[in-house]
XYZ file of C-alpha atoms in Angstrom:
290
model
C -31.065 -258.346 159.643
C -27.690 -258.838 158.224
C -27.447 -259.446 154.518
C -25.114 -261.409 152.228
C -23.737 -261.189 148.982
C -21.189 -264.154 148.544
C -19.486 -264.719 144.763
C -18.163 -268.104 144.270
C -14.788 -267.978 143.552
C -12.516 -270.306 141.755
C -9.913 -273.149 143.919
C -6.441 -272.334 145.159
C -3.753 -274.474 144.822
C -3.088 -274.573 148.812
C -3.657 -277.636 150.893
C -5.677 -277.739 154.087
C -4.958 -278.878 157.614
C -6.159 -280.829 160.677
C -6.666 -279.059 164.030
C -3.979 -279.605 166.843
C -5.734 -278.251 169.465
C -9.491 -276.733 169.890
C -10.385 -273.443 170.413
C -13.494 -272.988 172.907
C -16.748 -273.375 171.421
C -19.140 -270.375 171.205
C -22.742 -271.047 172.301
C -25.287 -271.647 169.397
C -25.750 -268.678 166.670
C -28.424 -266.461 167.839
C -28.587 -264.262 164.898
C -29.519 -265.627 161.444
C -26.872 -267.180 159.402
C -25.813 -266.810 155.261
C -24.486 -270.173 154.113
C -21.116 -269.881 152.032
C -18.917 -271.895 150.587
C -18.182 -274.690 153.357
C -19.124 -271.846 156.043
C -21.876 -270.056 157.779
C -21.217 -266.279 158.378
C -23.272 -263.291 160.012
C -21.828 -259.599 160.966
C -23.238 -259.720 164.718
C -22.995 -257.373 167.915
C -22.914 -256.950 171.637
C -25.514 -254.360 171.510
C -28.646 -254.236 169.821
C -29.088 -251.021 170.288
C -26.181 -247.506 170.850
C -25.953 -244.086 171.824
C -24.024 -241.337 170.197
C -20.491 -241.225 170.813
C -20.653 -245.253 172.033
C -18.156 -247.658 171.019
C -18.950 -251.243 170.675
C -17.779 -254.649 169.306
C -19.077 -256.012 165.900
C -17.824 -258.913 164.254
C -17.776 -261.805 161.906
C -19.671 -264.896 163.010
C -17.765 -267.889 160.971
C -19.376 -271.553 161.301
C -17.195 -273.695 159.429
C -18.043 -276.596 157.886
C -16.650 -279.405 159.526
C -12.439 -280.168 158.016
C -12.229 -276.224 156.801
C -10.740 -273.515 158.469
C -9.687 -269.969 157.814
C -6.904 -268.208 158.868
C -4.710 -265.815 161.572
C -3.051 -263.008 161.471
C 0.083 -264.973 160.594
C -1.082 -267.644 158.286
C 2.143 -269.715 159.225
C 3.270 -271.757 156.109
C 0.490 -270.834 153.547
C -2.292 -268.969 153.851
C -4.240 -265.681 153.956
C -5.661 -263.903 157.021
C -9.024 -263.143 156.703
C -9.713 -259.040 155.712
C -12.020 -256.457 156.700
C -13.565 -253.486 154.333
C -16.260 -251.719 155.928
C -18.080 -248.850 155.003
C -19.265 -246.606 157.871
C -21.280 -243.344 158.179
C -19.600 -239.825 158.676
C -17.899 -239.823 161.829
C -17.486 -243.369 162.791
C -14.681 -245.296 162.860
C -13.276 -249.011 163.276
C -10.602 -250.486 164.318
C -8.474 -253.496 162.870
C -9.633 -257.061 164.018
C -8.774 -258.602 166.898
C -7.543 -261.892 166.540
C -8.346 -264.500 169.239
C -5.529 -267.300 169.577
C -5.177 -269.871 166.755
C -4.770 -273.453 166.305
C -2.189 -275.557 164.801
C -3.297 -277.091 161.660
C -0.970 -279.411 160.167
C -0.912 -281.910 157.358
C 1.878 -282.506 154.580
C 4.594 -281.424 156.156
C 3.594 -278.154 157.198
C 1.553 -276.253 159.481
C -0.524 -273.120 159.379
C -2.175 -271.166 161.897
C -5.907 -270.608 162.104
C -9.292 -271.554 163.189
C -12.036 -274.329 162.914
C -15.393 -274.970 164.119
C -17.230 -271.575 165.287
C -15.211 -268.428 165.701
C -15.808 -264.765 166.199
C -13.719 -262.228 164.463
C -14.313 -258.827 166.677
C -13.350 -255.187 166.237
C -14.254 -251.948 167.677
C -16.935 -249.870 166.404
C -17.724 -246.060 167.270
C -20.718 -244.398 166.888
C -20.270 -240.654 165.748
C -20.551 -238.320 168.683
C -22.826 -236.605 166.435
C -25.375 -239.250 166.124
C -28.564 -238.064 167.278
C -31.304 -240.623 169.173
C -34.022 -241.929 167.137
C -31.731 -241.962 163.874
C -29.581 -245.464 162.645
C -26.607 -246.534 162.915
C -25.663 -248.551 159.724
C -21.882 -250.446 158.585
C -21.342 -252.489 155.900
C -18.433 -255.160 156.250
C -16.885 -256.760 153.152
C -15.017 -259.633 154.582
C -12.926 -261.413 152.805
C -11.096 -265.262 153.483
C -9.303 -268.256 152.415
C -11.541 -271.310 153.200
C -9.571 -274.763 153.217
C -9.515 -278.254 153.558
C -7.878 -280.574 151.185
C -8.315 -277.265 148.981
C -8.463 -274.094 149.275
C -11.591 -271.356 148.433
C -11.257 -267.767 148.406
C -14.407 -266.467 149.558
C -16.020 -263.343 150.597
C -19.700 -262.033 152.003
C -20.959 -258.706 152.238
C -22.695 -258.543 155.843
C -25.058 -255.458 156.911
C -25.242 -254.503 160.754
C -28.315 -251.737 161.070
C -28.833 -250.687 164.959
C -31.127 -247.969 166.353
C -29.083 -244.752 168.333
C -31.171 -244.429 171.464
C -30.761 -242.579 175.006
C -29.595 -245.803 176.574
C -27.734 -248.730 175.380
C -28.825 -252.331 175.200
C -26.643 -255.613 175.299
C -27.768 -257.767 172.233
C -28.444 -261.972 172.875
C -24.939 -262.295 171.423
C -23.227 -260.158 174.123
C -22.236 -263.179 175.924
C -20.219 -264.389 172.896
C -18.167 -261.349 172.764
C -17.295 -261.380 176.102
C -16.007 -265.213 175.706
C -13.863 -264.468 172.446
C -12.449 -261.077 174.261
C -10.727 -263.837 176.863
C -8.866 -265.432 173.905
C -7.585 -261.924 172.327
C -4.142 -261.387 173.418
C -3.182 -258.349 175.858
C -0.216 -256.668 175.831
C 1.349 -256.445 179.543
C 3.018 -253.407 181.006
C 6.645 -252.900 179.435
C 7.743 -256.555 179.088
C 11.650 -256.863 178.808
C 13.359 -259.302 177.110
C 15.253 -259.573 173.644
C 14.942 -262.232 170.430
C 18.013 -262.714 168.715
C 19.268 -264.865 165.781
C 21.977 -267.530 166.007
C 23.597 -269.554 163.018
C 19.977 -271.638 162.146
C 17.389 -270.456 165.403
C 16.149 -267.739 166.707
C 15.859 -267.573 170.520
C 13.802 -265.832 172.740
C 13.961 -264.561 176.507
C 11.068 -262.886 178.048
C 11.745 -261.792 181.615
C 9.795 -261.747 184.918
C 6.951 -264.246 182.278
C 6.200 -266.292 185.678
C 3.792 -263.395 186.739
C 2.535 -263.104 183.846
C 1.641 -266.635 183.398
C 1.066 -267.618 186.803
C -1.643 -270.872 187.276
C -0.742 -271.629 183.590
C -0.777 -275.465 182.811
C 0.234 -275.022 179.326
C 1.972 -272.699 177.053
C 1.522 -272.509 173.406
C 3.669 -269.939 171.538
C 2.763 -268.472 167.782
C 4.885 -266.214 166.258
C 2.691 -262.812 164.925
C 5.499 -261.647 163.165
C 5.587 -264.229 160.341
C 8.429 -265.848 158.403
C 10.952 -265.746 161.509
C 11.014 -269.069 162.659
C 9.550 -272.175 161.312
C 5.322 -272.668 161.992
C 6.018 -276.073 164.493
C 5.438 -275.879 167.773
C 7.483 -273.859 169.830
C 8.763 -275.554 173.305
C 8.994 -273.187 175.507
C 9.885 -273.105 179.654
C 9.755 -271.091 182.660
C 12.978 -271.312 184.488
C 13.696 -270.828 187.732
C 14.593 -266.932 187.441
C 11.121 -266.872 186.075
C 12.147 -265.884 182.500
C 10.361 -267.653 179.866
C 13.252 -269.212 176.931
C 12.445 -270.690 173.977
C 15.085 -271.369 170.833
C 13.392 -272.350 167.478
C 14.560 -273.004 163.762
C 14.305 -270.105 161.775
C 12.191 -270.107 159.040
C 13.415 -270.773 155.626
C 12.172 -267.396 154.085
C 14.035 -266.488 156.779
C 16.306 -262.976 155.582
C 17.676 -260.897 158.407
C 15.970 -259.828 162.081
C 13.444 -256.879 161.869
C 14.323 -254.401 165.240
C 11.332 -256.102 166.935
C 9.601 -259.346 166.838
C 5.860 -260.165 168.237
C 4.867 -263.010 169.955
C 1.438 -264.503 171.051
C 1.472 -266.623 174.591
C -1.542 -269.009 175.047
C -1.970 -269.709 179.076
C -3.735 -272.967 179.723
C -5.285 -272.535 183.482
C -6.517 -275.533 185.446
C -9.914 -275.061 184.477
C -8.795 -275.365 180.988
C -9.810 -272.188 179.961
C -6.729 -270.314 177.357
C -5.568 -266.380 178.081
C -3.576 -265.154 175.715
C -0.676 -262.516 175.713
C 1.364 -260.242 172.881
C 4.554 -259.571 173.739
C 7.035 -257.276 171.037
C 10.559 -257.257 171.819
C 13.178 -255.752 170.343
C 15.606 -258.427 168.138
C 18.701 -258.626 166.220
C 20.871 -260.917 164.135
C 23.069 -262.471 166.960
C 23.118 -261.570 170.483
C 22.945 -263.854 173.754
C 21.155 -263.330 176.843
């Protein structure tokens, strides 16, 4: 069973935000959870039990209270993005978390990027190859986040996962969880082309041959992973005919020069209202046209 130690920590000076769209709902927490501050959080699995050499996804259960939220990868215009420490046996390895598509959360004038309501934070875990069957498996994850609402928390909760190494795998009861979240983490498609460039206050975007990519997509929502390049507002952006996806936004006003490439996220909306989500780097400079 995971366990928790959580400090309380003292307020930020950061002010929270309201949701502008909702993420899909994860079914009820199967494994146990360790209240926080304004949060419930457990370190949870798709297997319950591995095999040497394996890899696997582990992750952060959050259950927010309800009006808080944490953060992305790009916090937008304040904001931290939620860190992972863990501590793993001799051999094993993880990889960075794997960020499912944000919401919009605005108030005050300015918007962030983030989550509310239940979200799962995965990341790939391997098993050393030199694991042996009837021996443990244990990681330790120090996770760390900014908590908000009308204030902000910094928080953090040290979360145990400790699975038997058998000869054959087992799916755990929150396998199904995993598999929903995985749907929401963006995929990079095969060689996208396209360019970002910088005019006098926007930068603009053109991502070619997007129509297959996006195809059955009722809605697009576009976040920007590389931050302070444009401003955190939504970003209108359209298929035209030539099937090349355009959008032009306001640069940001930390805005300093183009890096050579630029990162975006692409939410798909399909008509059963279920989001896909794409990450698409292309290269970028300070003023170029299409």
């Amino acid at each position: 069973m995971p366990t928790a130690t959580v400090p309380r920590l003292p307020l930020a000076s950061l002010m929270g935000f309201a949701a502008s769209f909702a993420i899909a709902s994860l079914s009820s927490p199967a494994t146990a959870m360790t209240p926080t501050l304004n949060a419930r959080v457990a370190l949870v699995a798709d297997h319950s039990s591995v095999v040497p050499g394996q890899s696997f996804k582990a992750g952060l259960r959050i259950v927010h209270d309800k009006g808080w939220h944490t953060y992305w990868a790009n916090p937008g215009d304040s904001g931290l993005p939620t860190r992972f420490d863990w501590t793993l046996p001799a051999g094993a390895s993880a990889g960075a978390i794997e960020w499912p598509l944000p919401e919009r959360l605005l108030a005050s004038g300015l918007t962030n990027f983030g989550y509310s309501d239940a979200l799962l934070l995965p990341a790939t875990l391997r098993v050393p190859a030199s694991a042996t069957a009837g021996s443990r498996f244990r990681a330790t994850l120090r996770a760390r986040w900014l908590i908000c609402e009308e204030a902000c928390i910094p928080d953090e909760a040290t979360l145990t996962l400790d699975l038997p190494i058998e000869a054959e795998p087992r799916a755990s009861i929150d396998a199904a969880d995993f598999k929903a979240t995985a749907a929401r983490v963006p995929v990079a498609p095969h060689a996208p082309s396209g360019h970002s460039w910088r005019d006098a206050t926007h930068v603009a975007t053109q991502i070619d041959n997007a129509d297959a990519m996006l195809r059955g997509a009722t809605r697009i929502e576009v976040f920007p992973l590389t931050p302070q390049i444009v401003t955190s507002t939504r970003i209108e952006a359209r298929l035209g005919p030539d099937g090349a996806l355009r959008f032009r936004h306001p640069a940001s006003e930390y805005f300093d020069r183009m890096p050579t490439r630029v990162d975006w996220v692409i939410g798909a909306q399909g008509e059963d209202g279920r989001w896909r989500a794409l990450q698409v780097s292309l290269p970028a400079d300070d003023a170029r046209t299409p």
